[in-house]
Amino acid sequence: MRGLRGISIMALVMAPMLVSAQAYVPLLKPNASWQDEHACASMGPNTGKYECFRYYLAGDTLFNDTTYQVLRRTGRKAHTDILYPDQSYVNYHFEELVAFLREDTTERRVYIKYPPSAFTYLFYDFSVGVGPYPDTYRYGSGKTVGSIDTLWLNDGPHRRFNFQPIGSFIEGVGGEQGFLERTIVGEVCWMDRLVCHVPVDSANYIVPSDDCPCYSNVSVPEWTEQAIHVFPSPTTGQFHMQGAPASAPFLLRALDGRVVGSGTCSGDGSATIDLSFLPGALYLLEVGDGERVRRVKVLKQ
């Protein structure tokens, strides 16, 4: 497995204004894998629980003429007892069958079937906008998507869905707090994270190692919003942008998260963007800046 350090803004080689909806990024790519890490503690009995699992796709199978991907895991689960050390233990799991997954790229949904159940459940729904999130096997019920933004990973842009008040999942990647829900419990669960995601043969993000180990200090950096200059706004057609990094990629996004335009700034960090073909509304301009995204709103009348 070959690692690529960090999340980076990828330079998009495009015309100054290429208009298209952002392409869907499939989750179930051949040989994909996810490394999850979780930790909990119980203060009363002074015990701790920890698990680290690599989930991976291992071929496919048929159920009623429908193809499912086989999901397996390899890793370990540990129990630590401070008061009674002799009751501490570590269990190792090798190539263990977990579930069967199916993705509908038209619906932008992923489904899961757990053996020996005959039922198939909704696992991830990447078709949603801002608002209520449907009941899923991964997140249960009662979730609300508060915002949608875009991350540039090593394999390109991915939409990120941010729950209120906390939690998020990424199109083509899965949950940032773990691809699957943790299987350990405790009074306080203080670590839930996706250590890394490998879509085919190179890691999308791993910090700082190139080997996706557990105990890595891994997270998706929060990109702070910084002002850039756009004028005129409101506009009836074109507007101009200044103050962006030289040759920086940008996305024009509707407030529901859809990408309605994209392009690349000139060498002096400016661009002229045409909104004449779009309906009157508020739009969000996102400009890549190293490992951050600079954002500004523009109003089309």
PDB file of C-alpha atoms in Angstrom:
ATOM      1  CA  MET A   1       0.000   0.000   0.000  1.00  0.00           C
ATOM      2  CA  ARG A   2       1.558   3.306  -1.087  1.00  0.00           C
ATOM      3  CA  GLY A   3       0.773   6.337   1.089  1.00  0.00           C
ATOM      4  CA  LEU A   4       0.448   9.931   0.024  1.00  0.00           C
ATOM      5  CA  ARG A   5       0.878  12.376   2.877  1.00  0.00           C
ATOM      6  CA  GLY A   6      -1.899  14.659   3.908  1.00  0.00           C
ATOM      7  CA  ILE A   7      -4.873  16.269   2.241  1.00  0.00           C
ATOM      8  CA  SER A   8      -3.804  18.538  -0.549  1.00  0.00           C
ATOM      9  CA  ILE A   9      -5.499  20.898  -2.932  1.00  0.00           C
ATOM     10  CA  MET A  10      -5.157  19.339  -6.355  1.00  0.00           C
ATOM     11  CA  ALA A  11      -4.642  21.725  -9.277  1.00  0.00           C
ATOM     12  CA  LEU A  12      -7.578  21.327 -11.618  1.00  0.00           C
ATOM     13  CA  VAL A  13      -6.509  21.760 -15.223  1.00  0.00           C
ATOM     14  CA  MET A  14      -9.615  23.247 -16.762  1.00  0.00           C
ATOM     15  CA  ALA A  15     -10.850  26.073 -18.918  1.00  0.00           C
ATOM     16  CA  PRO A  16     -11.489  29.329 -17.051  1.00  0.00           C
ATOM     17  CA  MET A  17     -15.122  28.322 -16.591  1.00  0.00           C
ATOM     18  CA  LEU A  18     -16.237  24.731 -17.081  1.00  0.00           C
ATOM     19  CA  VAL A  19     -19.842  24.284 -16.054  1.00  0.00           C
ATOM     20  CA  SER A  20     -20.967  20.857 -14.871  1.00  0.00           C
ATOM     21  CA  ALA A  21     -22.423  19.124 -11.847  1.00  0.00           C
ATOM     22  CA  GLN A  22     -19.800  17.627  -9.567  1.00  0.00           C
ATOM     23  CA  ALA A  23     -19.339  13.988 -10.540  1.00  0.00           C
ATOM     24  CA  TYR A  24     -20.302  11.357  -7.994  1.00  0.00           C
ATOM     25  CA  VAL A  25     -17.338   9.634  -6.349  1.00  0.00           C
ATOM     26  CA  PRO A  26     -18.145   5.932  -5.755  1.00  0.00           C
ATOM     27  CA  LEU A  27     -17.426   4.444  -2.348  1.00  0.00           C
ATOM     28  CA  LEU A  28     -16.980   0.772  -3.268  1.00  0.00           C
ATOM     29  CA  LYS A  29     -13.921   0.789  -5.502  1.00  0.00           C
ATOM     30  CA  PRO A  30     -12.064  -2.506  -6.109  1.00  0.00           C
ATOM     31  CA  ASN A  31      -9.635  -3.361  -3.295  1.00  0.00           C
ATOM     32  CA  ALA A  32     -10.688  -0.322  -1.253  1.00  0.00           C
ATOM     33  CA  SER A  33      -9.896  -0.354   2.468  1.00  0.00           C
ATOM     34  CA  TRP A  34     -10.590   1.730   5.565  1.00  0.00           C
ATOM     35  CA  GLN A  35      -8.605   1.788   8.813  1.00  0.00           C
ATOM     36  CA  ASP A  36     -10.777   2.568  11.867  1.00  0.00           C
ATOM     37  CA  GLU A  37      -9.621   3.307  15.400  1.00  0.00           C
ATOM     38  CA  HIS A  38     -11.822   3.662  18.507  1.00  0.00           C
ATOM     39  CA  ALA A  39     -11.163   3.967  22.243  1.00  0.00           C
ATOM     40  CA  CYS A  40     -13.438   4.080  25.305  1.00  0.00           C
ATOM     41  CA  ALA A  41     -12.919   4.165  29.062  1.00  0.00           C
ATOM     42  CA  SER A  42     -15.006   3.487  32.161  1.00  0.00           C
ATOM     43  CA  MET A  43     -13.919   5.496  35.184  1.00  0.00           C
ATOM     44  CA  GLY A  44     -15.765   3.423  37.820  1.00  0.00           C
ATOM     45  CA  PRO A  45     -14.091   0.064  37.156  1.00  0.00           C
ATOM     46  CA  ASN A  46     -10.958   1.763  35.762  1.00  0.00           C
ATOM     47  CA  THR A  47     -11.065  -0.117  32.490  1.00  0.00           C
ATOM     48  CA  GLY A  48     -10.282   0.882  28.942  1.00  0.00           C
ATOM     49  CA  LYS A  49     -11.232  -0.595  25.599  1.00  0.00           C
ATOM     50  CA  TYR A  50      -9.548  -0.085  22.276  1.00  0.00           C
ATOM     51  CA  GLU A  51     -10.016  -1.423  18.768  1.00  0.00           C
ATOM     52  CA  CYS A  52      -8.194  -0.969  15.486  1.00  0.00           C
ATOM     53  CA  PHE A  53      -9.553  -2.638  12.362  1.00  0.00           C
ATOM     54  CA  ARG A  54      -8.718  -2.539   8.698  1.00  0.00           C
ATOM     55  CA  TYR A  55     -11.923  -3.078   6.733  1.00  0.00           C
ATOM     56  CA  TYR A  56     -11.435  -4.082   3.125  1.00  0.00           C
ATOM     57  CA  LEU A  57     -13.350  -5.287   0.069  1.00  0.00           C
ATOM     58  CA  ALA A  58     -12.580  -8.898  -0.831  1.00  0.00           C
ATOM     59  CA  GLY A  59     -14.406  -9.846  -4.011  1.00  0.00           C
ATOM     60  CA  ASP A  60     -18.144 -10.138  -4.562  1.00  0.00           C
ATOM     61  CA  THR A  61     -21.032 -12.549  -4.175  1.00  0.00           C
ATOM     62  CA  LEU A  62     -24.656 -12.918  -5.315  1.00  0.00           C
ATOM     63  CA  PHE A  63     -27.882 -12.701  -3.329  1.00  0.00           C
ATOM     64  CA  ASN A  64     -31.035 -13.253  -5.388  1.00  0.00           C
ATOM     65  CA  ASP A  65     -29.158 -12.302  -8.568  1.00  0.00           C
ATOM     66  CA  THR A  66     -27.923  -9.052  -6.988  1.00  0.00           C
ATOM     67  CA  THR A  67     -24.164  -8.505  -6.668  1.00  0.00           C
ATOM     68  CA  TYR A  68     -22.747  -7.481  -3.289  1.00  0.00           C
ATOM     69  CA  GLN A  69     -19.163  -6.670  -2.343  1.00  0.00           C
ATOM     70  CA  VAL A  70     -17.727  -8.787   0.467  1.00  0.00           C
ATOM     71  CA  LEU A  71     -16.456  -6.724   3.420  1.00  0.00           C
ATOM     72  CA  ARG A  72     -13.854  -8.294   5.722  1.00  0.00           C
ATOM     73  CA  ARG A  73     -11.676  -7.001   8.535  1.00  0.00           C
ATOM     74  CA  THR A  74      -8.315  -7.665  10.131  1.00  0.00           C
ATOM     75  CA  GLY A  75      -7.191  -6.080  13.387  1.00  0.00           C
ATOM     76  CA  ARG A  76      -7.352  -6.262  17.154  1.00  0.00           C
ATOM     77  CA  LYS A  77      -9.565  -5.440  20.100  1.00  0.00           C
ATOM     78  CA  ALA A  78      -8.063  -4.838  23.558  1.00  0.00           C
ATOM     79  CA  HIS A  79      -9.431  -4.629  27.098  1.00  0.00           C
ATOM     80  CA  THR A  80      -7.273  -3.057  29.817  1.00  0.00           C
ATOM     81  CA  ASP A  81      -8.109  -3.417  33.521  1.00  0.00           C
ATOM     82  CA  ILE A  82      -6.017  -1.153  35.737  1.00  0.00           C
ATOM     83  CA  LEU A  83      -7.161  -2.667  39.052  1.00  0.00           C
ATOM     84  CA  TYR A  84      -6.941  -6.278  37.881  1.00  0.00           C
ATOM     85  CA  PRO A  85      -4.212  -6.447  35.216  1.00  0.00           C
ATOM     86  CA  ASP A  86      -4.543 -10.218  34.888  1.00  0.00           C
ATOM     87  CA  GLN A  87      -8.002  -9.629  33.406  1.00  0.00           C
ATOM     88  CA  SER A  88      -6.612  -7.535  30.553  1.00  0.00           C
ATOM     89  CA  TYR A  89      -6.559  -9.160  27.129  1.00  0.00           C
ATOM     90  CA  VAL A  90      -6.155  -8.586  23.400  1.00  0.00           C
ATOM     91  CA  ASN A  91      -8.193 -10.388  20.744  1.00  0.00           C
ATOM     92  CA  TYR A  92      -6.884 -10.560  17.186  1.00  0.00           C
ATOM     93  CA  HIS A  93      -9.092 -10.905  14.113  1.00  0.00           C
ATOM     94  CA  PHE A  94      -7.856 -12.087  10.716  1.00  0.00           C
ATOM     95  CA  GLU A  95      -9.799 -11.871   7.445  1.00  0.00           C
ATOM     96  CA  GLU A  96     -13.057 -11.947   9.392  1.00  0.00           C
ATOM     97  CA  LEU A  97     -16.298 -11.683   7.414  1.00  0.00           C
ATOM     98  CA  VAL A  98     -18.155  -8.512   8.418  1.00  0.00           C
ATOM     99  CA  ALA A  99     -20.932  -7.770   5.921  1.00  0.00           C
ATOM    100  CA  PHE A 100     -21.951  -7.462   2.278  1.00  0.00           C
ATOM    101  CA  LEU A 101     -22.170  -4.060   0.587  1.00  0.00           C
ATOM    102  CA  ARG A 102     -23.936  -2.829  -2.526  1.00  0.00           C
ATOM    103  CA  GLU A 103     -23.735   0.624  -4.125  1.00  0.00           C
ATOM    104  CA  ASP A 104     -26.271   2.248  -6.439  1.00  0.00           C
ATOM    105  CA  THR A 105     -24.292   4.984  -8.181  1.00  0.00           C
ATOM    106  CA  THR A 106     -27.454   6.393  -9.782  1.00  0.00           C
ATOM    107  CA  GLU A 107     -29.171   6.787  -6.417  1.00  0.00           C
ATOM    108  CA  ARG A 108     -25.856   7.724  -4.744  1.00  0.00           C
ATOM    109  CA  ARG A 109     -26.619   5.305  -1.919  1.00  0.00           C
ATOM    110  CA  VAL A 110     -24.770   2.373  -0.345  1.00  0.00           C
ATOM    111  CA  TYR A 111     -26.559  -0.603   1.212  1.00  0.00           C
ATOM    112  CA  ILE A 112     -25.385  -3.173   3.750  1.00  0.00           C
ATOM    113  CA  LYS A 113     -26.436  -6.754   4.518  1.00  0.00           C
ATOM    114  CA  TYR A 114     -25.197  -8.398   7.709  1.00  0.00           C
ATOM    115  CA  PRO A 115     -25.018 -12.198   7.791  1.00  0.00           C
ATOM    116  CA  PRO A 116     -27.130 -14.142   8.458  1.00  0.00           C
ATOM    117  CA  SER A 117     -29.877 -11.502   8.172  1.00  0.00           C
ATOM    118  CA  ALA A 118     -31.999 -11.542   5.023  1.00  0.00           C
ATOM    119  CA  PHE A 119     -32.542  -7.787   5.249  1.00  0.00           C
ATOM    120  CA  THR A 120     -30.614  -5.069   3.444  1.00  0.00           C
ATOM    121  CA  TYR A 121     -30.241  -1.699   5.174  1.00  0.00           C
ATOM    122  CA  LEU A 122     -29.296   1.755   3.942  1.00  0.00           C
ATOM    123  CA  PHE A 123     -25.643   2.256   4.955  1.00  0.00           C
ATOM    124  CA  TYR A 124     -24.661   5.678   3.545  1.00  0.00           C
ATOM    125  CA  ASP A 125     -26.787   8.186   1.613  1.00  0.00           C
ATOM    126  CA  PHE A 126     -24.725  10.620  -0.487  1.00  0.00           C
ATOM    127  CA  SER A 127     -27.759  11.987  -2.363  1.00  0.00           C
ATOM    128  CA  VAL A 128     -28.975  14.285   0.391  1.00  0.00           C
ATOM    129  CA  GLY A 129     -28.774  18.046   0.720  1.00  0.00           C
ATOM    130  CA  VAL A 130     -28.889  20.223   3.819  1.00  0.00           C
ATOM    131  CA  GLY A 131     -31.652  19.018   6.142  1.00  0.00           C
ATOM    132  CA  PRO A 132     -32.833  15.762   7.750  1.00  0.00           C
ATOM    133  CA  TYR A 133     -30.690  12.697   7.065  1.00  0.00           C
ATOM    134  CA  PRO A 134     -32.536   9.386   6.574  1.00  0.00           C
ATOM    135  CA  ASP A 135     -32.249   6.490   9.014  1.00  0.00           C
ATOM    136  CA  THR A 136     -29.145   4.449   8.184  1.00  0.00           C
ATOM    137  CA  TYR A 137     -27.340   1.441   9.603  1.00  0.00           C
ATOM    138  CA  ARG A 138     -24.227   3.566  10.122  1.00  0.00           C
ATOM    139  CA  TYR A 139     -25.774   6.565  11.896  1.00  0.00           C
ATOM    140  CA  GLY A 140     -29.164   5.435  13.172  1.00  0.00           C
ATOM    141  CA  SER A 141     -31.949   8.015  13.217  1.00  0.00           C
ATOM    142  CA  GLY A 142     -32.421  11.680  14.049  1.00  0.00           C
ATOM    143  CA  LYS A 143     -29.416  13.083  12.166  1.00  0.00           C
ATOM    144  CA  THR A 144     -29.466  16.460  10.386  1.00  0.00           C
ATOM    145  CA  VAL A 145     -27.005  17.647   7.733  1.00  0.00           C
ATOM    146  CA  GLY A 146     -26.155  21.231   8.643  1.00  0.00           C
ATOM    147  CA  SER A 147     -23.786  22.037   5.780  1.00  0.00           C
ATOM    148  CA  ILE A 148     -22.035  20.555   2.755  1.00  0.00           C
ATOM    149  CA  ASP A 149     -18.571  21.545   1.563  1.00  0.00           C
ATOM    150  CA  THR A 150     -15.850  20.127  -0.663  1.00  0.00           C
ATOM    151  CA  LEU A 151     -12.512  18.545   0.226  1.00  0.00           C
ATOM    152  CA  TRP A 152      -9.720  18.136  -2.299  1.00  0.00           C
ATOM    153  CA  LEU A 153      -8.129  14.775  -1.537  1.00  0.00           C
ATOM    154  CA  ASN A 154      -5.276  13.093  -3.377  1.00  0.00           C
ATOM    155  CA  ASP A 155      -7.713  11.634  -5.900  1.00  0.00           C
ATOM    156  CA  GLY A 156      -9.711  14.834  -6.491  1.00  0.00           C
ATOM    157  CA  PRO A 157     -12.677  16.725  -4.993  1.00  0.00           C
ATOM    158  CA  HIS A 158     -15.108  15.010  -2.626  1.00  0.00           C
ATOM    159  CA  ARG A 159     -18.274  16.400  -1.081  1.00  0.00           C
ATOM    160  CA  ARG A 160     -18.336  16.402   2.725  1.00  0.00           C
ATOM    161  CA  PHE A 161     -21.608  16.265   4.667  1.00  0.00           C
ATOM    162  CA  ASN A 162     -21.433  17.862   8.117  1.00  0.00           C
ATOM    163  CA  PHE A 163     -23.935  16.809  10.765  1.00  0.00           C
ATOM    164  CA  GLN A 164     -25.326  19.118  13.436  1.00  0.00           C
ATOM    165  CA  PRO A 165     -23.800  19.550  15.949  1.00  0.00           C
ATOM    166  CA  ILE A 166     -20.900  17.170  15.266  1.00  0.00           C
ATOM    167  CA  GLY A 167     -19.812  14.406  12.909  1.00  0.00           C
ATOM    168  CA  SER A 168     -19.290  14.187   9.163  1.00  0.00           C
ATOM    169  CA  PHE A 169     -18.921  11.790   6.255  1.00  0.00           C
ATOM    170  CA  ILE A 170     -17.262  12.177   2.861  1.00  0.00           C
ATOM    171  CA  GLU A 171     -18.524  11.060  -0.532  1.00  0.00           C
ATOM    172  CA  GLY A 172     -16.351   8.223  -1.811  1.00  0.00           C
ATOM    173  CA  VAL A 173     -14.684   7.818   1.604  1.00  0.00           C
ATOM    174  CA  GLY A 174     -17.228   7.291   4.381  1.00  0.00           C
ATOM    175  CA  GLY A 175     -17.406   8.600   7.936  1.00  0.00           C
ATOM    176  CA  GLU A 176     -14.552  10.695   9.287  1.00  0.00           C
ATOM    177  CA  GLN A 177     -15.317   9.256  12.724  1.00  0.00           C
ATOM    178  CA  GLY A 178     -15.024   5.716  11.362  1.00  0.00           C
ATOM    179  CA  PHE A 179     -16.182   3.799   8.331  1.00  0.00           C
ATOM    180  CA  LEU A 180     -18.250   1.577  10.640  1.00  0.00           C
ATOM    181  CA  GLU A 181     -19.658   2.220  14.092  1.00  0.00           C
ATOM    182  CA  ARG A 182     -17.381   1.129  16.930  1.00  0.00           C
ATOM    183  CA  THR A 183     -18.013  -2.289  18.465  1.00  0.00           C
ATOM    184  CA  ILE A 184     -16.752  -1.341  21.945  1.00  0.00           C
ATOM    185  CA  VAL A 185     -18.602   0.534  24.703  1.00  0.00           C
ATOM    186  CA  GLY A 186     -17.619   2.559  27.745  1.00  0.00           C
ATOM    187  CA  GLU A 187     -18.656   5.436  29.968  1.00  0.00           C
ATOM    188  CA  VAL A 188     -16.592   7.817  27.855  1.00  0.00           C
ATOM    189  CA  CYS A 189     -15.630   7.100  24.249  1.00  0.00           C
ATOM    190  CA  TRP A 190     -12.901   9.587  23.527  1.00  0.00           C
ATOM    191  CA  MET A 191     -11.592   8.486  20.142  1.00  0.00           C
ATOM    192  CA  ASP A 192     -13.554   7.677  16.987  1.00  0.00           C
ATOM    193  CA  ARG A 193     -11.695   8.187  13.737  1.00  0.00           C
ATOM    194  CA  LEU A 194     -10.974   6.951  10.270  1.00  0.00           C
ATOM    195  CA  VAL A 195      -7.197   6.636  10.273  1.00  0.00           C
ATOM    196  CA  CYS A 196      -6.950   6.418   6.495  1.00  0.00           C
ATOM    197  CA  HIS A 197      -8.812   5.477   3.338  1.00  0.00           C
ATOM    198  CA  VAL A 198      -7.241   3.670   0.400  1.00  0.00           C
ATOM    199  CA  PRO A 199      -9.516   3.787  -2.677  1.00  0.00           C
ATOM    200  CA  VAL A 200      -7.364   1.508  -4.883  1.00  0.00           C
ATOM    201  CA  ASP A 201      -3.621   1.511  -4.235  1.00  0.00           C
ATOM    202  CA  SER A 202      -2.768   4.904  -2.727  1.00  0.00           C
ATOM    203  CA  ALA A 203      -3.961   6.482   0.501  1.00  0.00           C
ATOM    204  CA  ASN A 204      -6.299   9.458   0.353  1.00  0.00           C
ATOM    205  CA  TYR A 205      -5.039  10.906   3.590  1.00  0.00           C
ATOM    206  CA  ILE A 206      -2.648   9.735   6.259  1.00  0.00           C
ATOM    207  CA  VAL A 207      -0.718  11.883   8.691  1.00  0.00           C
ATOM    208  CA  PRO A 208       2.158  11.478   9.259  1.00  0.00           C
ATOM    209  CA  SER A 209       2.880   7.873   8.247  1.00  0.00           C
ATOM    210  CA  ASP A 210       2.822   6.204   4.835  1.00  0.00           C
ATOM    211  CA  ASP A 211       1.507   2.919   6.225  1.00  0.00           C
ATOM    212  CA  CYS A 212      -1.948   3.701   7.738  1.00  0.00           C
ATOM    213  CA  PRO A 213      -1.028   2.488  11.245  1.00  0.00           C
ATOM    214  CA  CYS A 214      -3.246   2.971  14.239  1.00  0.00           C
ATOM    215  CA  TYR A 215      -2.038   5.391  16.906  1.00  0.00           C
ATOM    216  CA  SER A 216      -1.358   7.902  14.101  1.00  0.00           C
ATOM    217  CA  ASN A 217      -2.422  11.479  14.786  1.00  0.00           C
ATOM    218  CA  VAL A 218      -4.794  11.670  11.840  1.00  0.00           C
ATOM    219  CA  SER A 219      -7.554  14.130  11.071  1.00  0.00           C
ATOM    220  CA  VAL A 220      -8.994  16.109   8.212  1.00  0.00           C
ATOM    221  CA  PRO A 221      -7.843  19.703   8.810  1.00  0.00           C
ATOM    222  CA  GLU A 222     -10.526  22.326   9.256  1.00  0.00           C
ATOM    223  CA  TRP A 223     -10.084  24.947   6.554  1.00  0.00           C
ATOM    224  CA  THR A 224     -10.873  28.400   7.851  1.00  0.00           C
ATOM    225  CA  GLU A 225     -12.863  30.843   5.793  1.00  0.00           C
ATOM    226  CA  GLN A 226     -10.930  33.888   4.568  1.00  0.00           C
ATOM    227  CA  ALA A 227     -12.218  36.877   2.658  1.00  0.00           C
ATOM    228  CA  ILE A 228     -11.373  37.383  -1.008  1.00  0.00           C
ATOM    229  CA  HIS A 229     -12.544  40.285  -3.152  1.00  0.00           C
ATOM    230  CA  VAL A 230     -15.390  39.828  -5.656  1.00  0.00           C
ATOM    231  CA  PHE A 231     -17.136  42.619  -7.577  1.00  0.00           C
ATOM    232  CA  PRO A 232     -19.745  43.549  -8.508  1.00  0.00           C
ATOM    233  CA  SER A 233     -21.979  41.690  -6.096  1.00  0.00           C
ATOM    234  CA  PRO A 234     -24.903  41.639  -6.624  1.00  0.00           C
ATOM    235  CA  THR A 235     -24.331  40.985 -10.318  1.00  0.00           C
ATOM    236  CA  THR A 236     -26.616  40.356 -13.263  1.00  0.00           C
ATOM    237  CA  GLY A 237     -23.994  38.422 -15.215  1.00  0.00           C
ATOM    238  CA  GLN A 238     -20.225  38.459 -14.835  1.00  0.00           C
ATOM    239  CA  PHE A 239     -18.242  39.209 -11.709  1.00  0.00           C
ATOM    240  CA  HIS A 240     -14.513  39.541 -11.080  1.00  0.00           C
ATOM    241  CA  MET A 241     -12.418  37.901  -8.366  1.00  0.00           C
ATOM    242  CA  GLN A 242      -9.119  39.233  -7.022  1.00  0.00           C
ATOM    243  CA  GLY A 243      -6.744  38.240  -4.237  1.00  0.00           C
ATOM    244  CA  ALA A 244      -6.658  34.491  -4.824  1.00  0.00           C
ATOM    245  CA  PRO A 245      -3.405  32.498  -5.042  1.00  0.00           C
ATOM    246  CA  ALA A 246      -1.816  32.339  -8.489  1.00  0.00           C
ATOM    247  CA  SER A 247      -3.339  29.636 -10.713  1.00  0.00           C
ATOM    248  CA  ALA A 248      -5.544  28.428  -7.867  1.00  0.00           C
ATOM    249  CA  PRO A 249      -8.458  26.077  -8.687  1.00  0.00           C
ATOM    250  CA  PHE A 250     -11.936  27.263  -7.758  1.00  0.00           C
ATOM    251  CA  LEU A 251     -15.450  25.881  -7.508  1.00  0.00           C
ATOM    252  CA  LEU A 252     -18.738  27.752  -7.753  1.00  0.00           C
ATOM    253  CA  ARG A 253     -21.322  26.091  -5.549  1.00  0.00           C
ATOM    254  CA  ALA A 254     -25.069  26.456  -5.017  1.00  0.00           C
ATOM    255  CA  LEU A 255     -26.175  26.651  -1.390  1.00  0.00           C
ATOM    256  CA  ASP A 256     -27.461  23.063  -1.518  1.00  0.00           C
ATOM    257  CA  GLY A 257     -23.889  21.882  -2.142  1.00  0.00           C
ATOM    258  CA  ARG A 258     -24.077  21.299  -5.914  1.00  0.00           C
ATOM    259  CA  VAL A 259     -21.086  22.399  -7.981  1.00  0.00           C
ATOM    260  CA  VAL A 260     -22.378  24.615 -10.811  1.00  0.00           C
ATOM    261  CA  GLY A 261     -19.037  25.796 -12.147  1.00  0.00           C
ATOM    262  CA  SER A 262     -15.288  25.425 -11.796  1.00  0.00           C
ATOM    263  CA  GLY A 263     -12.074  26.781 -13.222  1.00  0.00           C
ATOM    264  CA  THR A 264      -8.569  28.063 -12.556  1.00  0.00           C
ATOM    265  CA  CYS A 265      -7.391  31.555 -11.598  1.00  0.00           C
ATOM    266  CA  SER A 266      -4.868  33.407 -13.726  1.00  0.00           C
ATOM    267  CA  GLY A 267      -1.251  33.889 -12.733  1.00  0.00           C
ATOM    268  CA  ASP A 268      -2.086  37.044 -10.767  1.00  0.00           C
ATOM    269  CA  GLY A 269      -4.832  35.342  -8.764  1.00  0.00           C
ATOM    270  CA  SER A 270      -7.772  36.868 -10.603  1.00  0.00           C
ATOM    271  CA  ALA A 271     -10.656  35.452 -12.613  1.00  0.00           C
ATOM    272  CA  THR A 272     -13.741  36.631 -14.469  1.00  0.00           C
ATOM    273  CA  ILE A 273     -16.711  34.352 -13.880  1.00  0.00           C
ATOM    274  CA  ASP A 274     -19.965  34.371 -15.821  1.00  0.00           C
ATOM    275  CA  LEU A 275     -23.224  33.721 -13.966  1.00  0.00           C
ATOM    276  CA  SER A 276     -25.567  34.804 -16.753  1.00  0.00           C
ATOM    277  CA  PHE A 277     -26.762  31.232 -17.381  1.00  0.00           C
ATOM    278  CA  LEU A 278     -27.657  30.652 -13.700  1.00  0.00           C
ATOM    279  CA  PRO A 279     -30.884  31.624 -11.910  1.00  0.00           C
ATOM    280  CA  GLY A 280     -30.877  34.486  -9.454  1.00  0.00           C
ATOM    281  CA  ALA A 281     -29.627  33.176  -6.112  1.00  0.00           C
ATOM    282  CA  LEU A 282     -26.799  33.307  -3.595  1.00  0.00           C
ATOM    283  CA  TYR A 283     -23.713  31.266  -4.597  1.00  0.00           C
ATOM    284  CA  LEU A 284     -20.541  30.258  -2.779  1.00  0.00           C
ATOM    285  CA  LEU A 285     -17.142  30.636  -4.434  1.00  0.00           C
ATOM    286  CA  GLU A 286     -14.479  28.258  -3.048  1.00  0.00           C
ATOM    287  CA  VAL A 287     -10.824  28.834  -3.933  1.00  0.00           C
ATOM    288  CA  GLY A 288      -8.028  26.353  -3.192  1.00  0.00           C
ATOM    289  CA  ASP A 289      -5.215  27.817  -1.110  1.00  0.00           C
ATOM    290  CA  GLY A 290      -2.586  25.258  -0.126  1.00  0.00           C
ATOM    291  CA  GLU A 291      -4.243  23.077   2.516  1.00  0.00           C
ATOM    292  CA  ARG A 292      -7.100  25.534   3.069  1.00  0.00           C
ATOM    293  CA  VAL A 293     -10.115  26.716   1.133  1.00  0.00           C
ATOM    294  CA  ARG A 294     -10.939  30.410   0.909  1.00  0.00           C
ATOM    295  CA  ARG A 295     -14.642  31.134   0.515  1.00  0.00           C
ATOM    296  CA  VAL A 296     -16.770  34.125  -0.401  1.00  0.00           C
ATOM    297  CA  LYS A 297     -20.438  34.542  -1.293  1.00  0.00           C
ATOM    298  CA  VAL A 298     -21.692  36.243  -4.441  1.00  0.00           C
ATOM    299  CA  LEU A 299     -25.280  37.232  -5.235  1.00  0.00           C
ATOM    300  CA  LYS A 300     -26.774  36.775  -8.720  1.00  0.00           C
ATOM    301  CA  GLN A 301     -29.820  38.981  -9.364  1.00  0.00           C
TER     302      GLN A 301
END
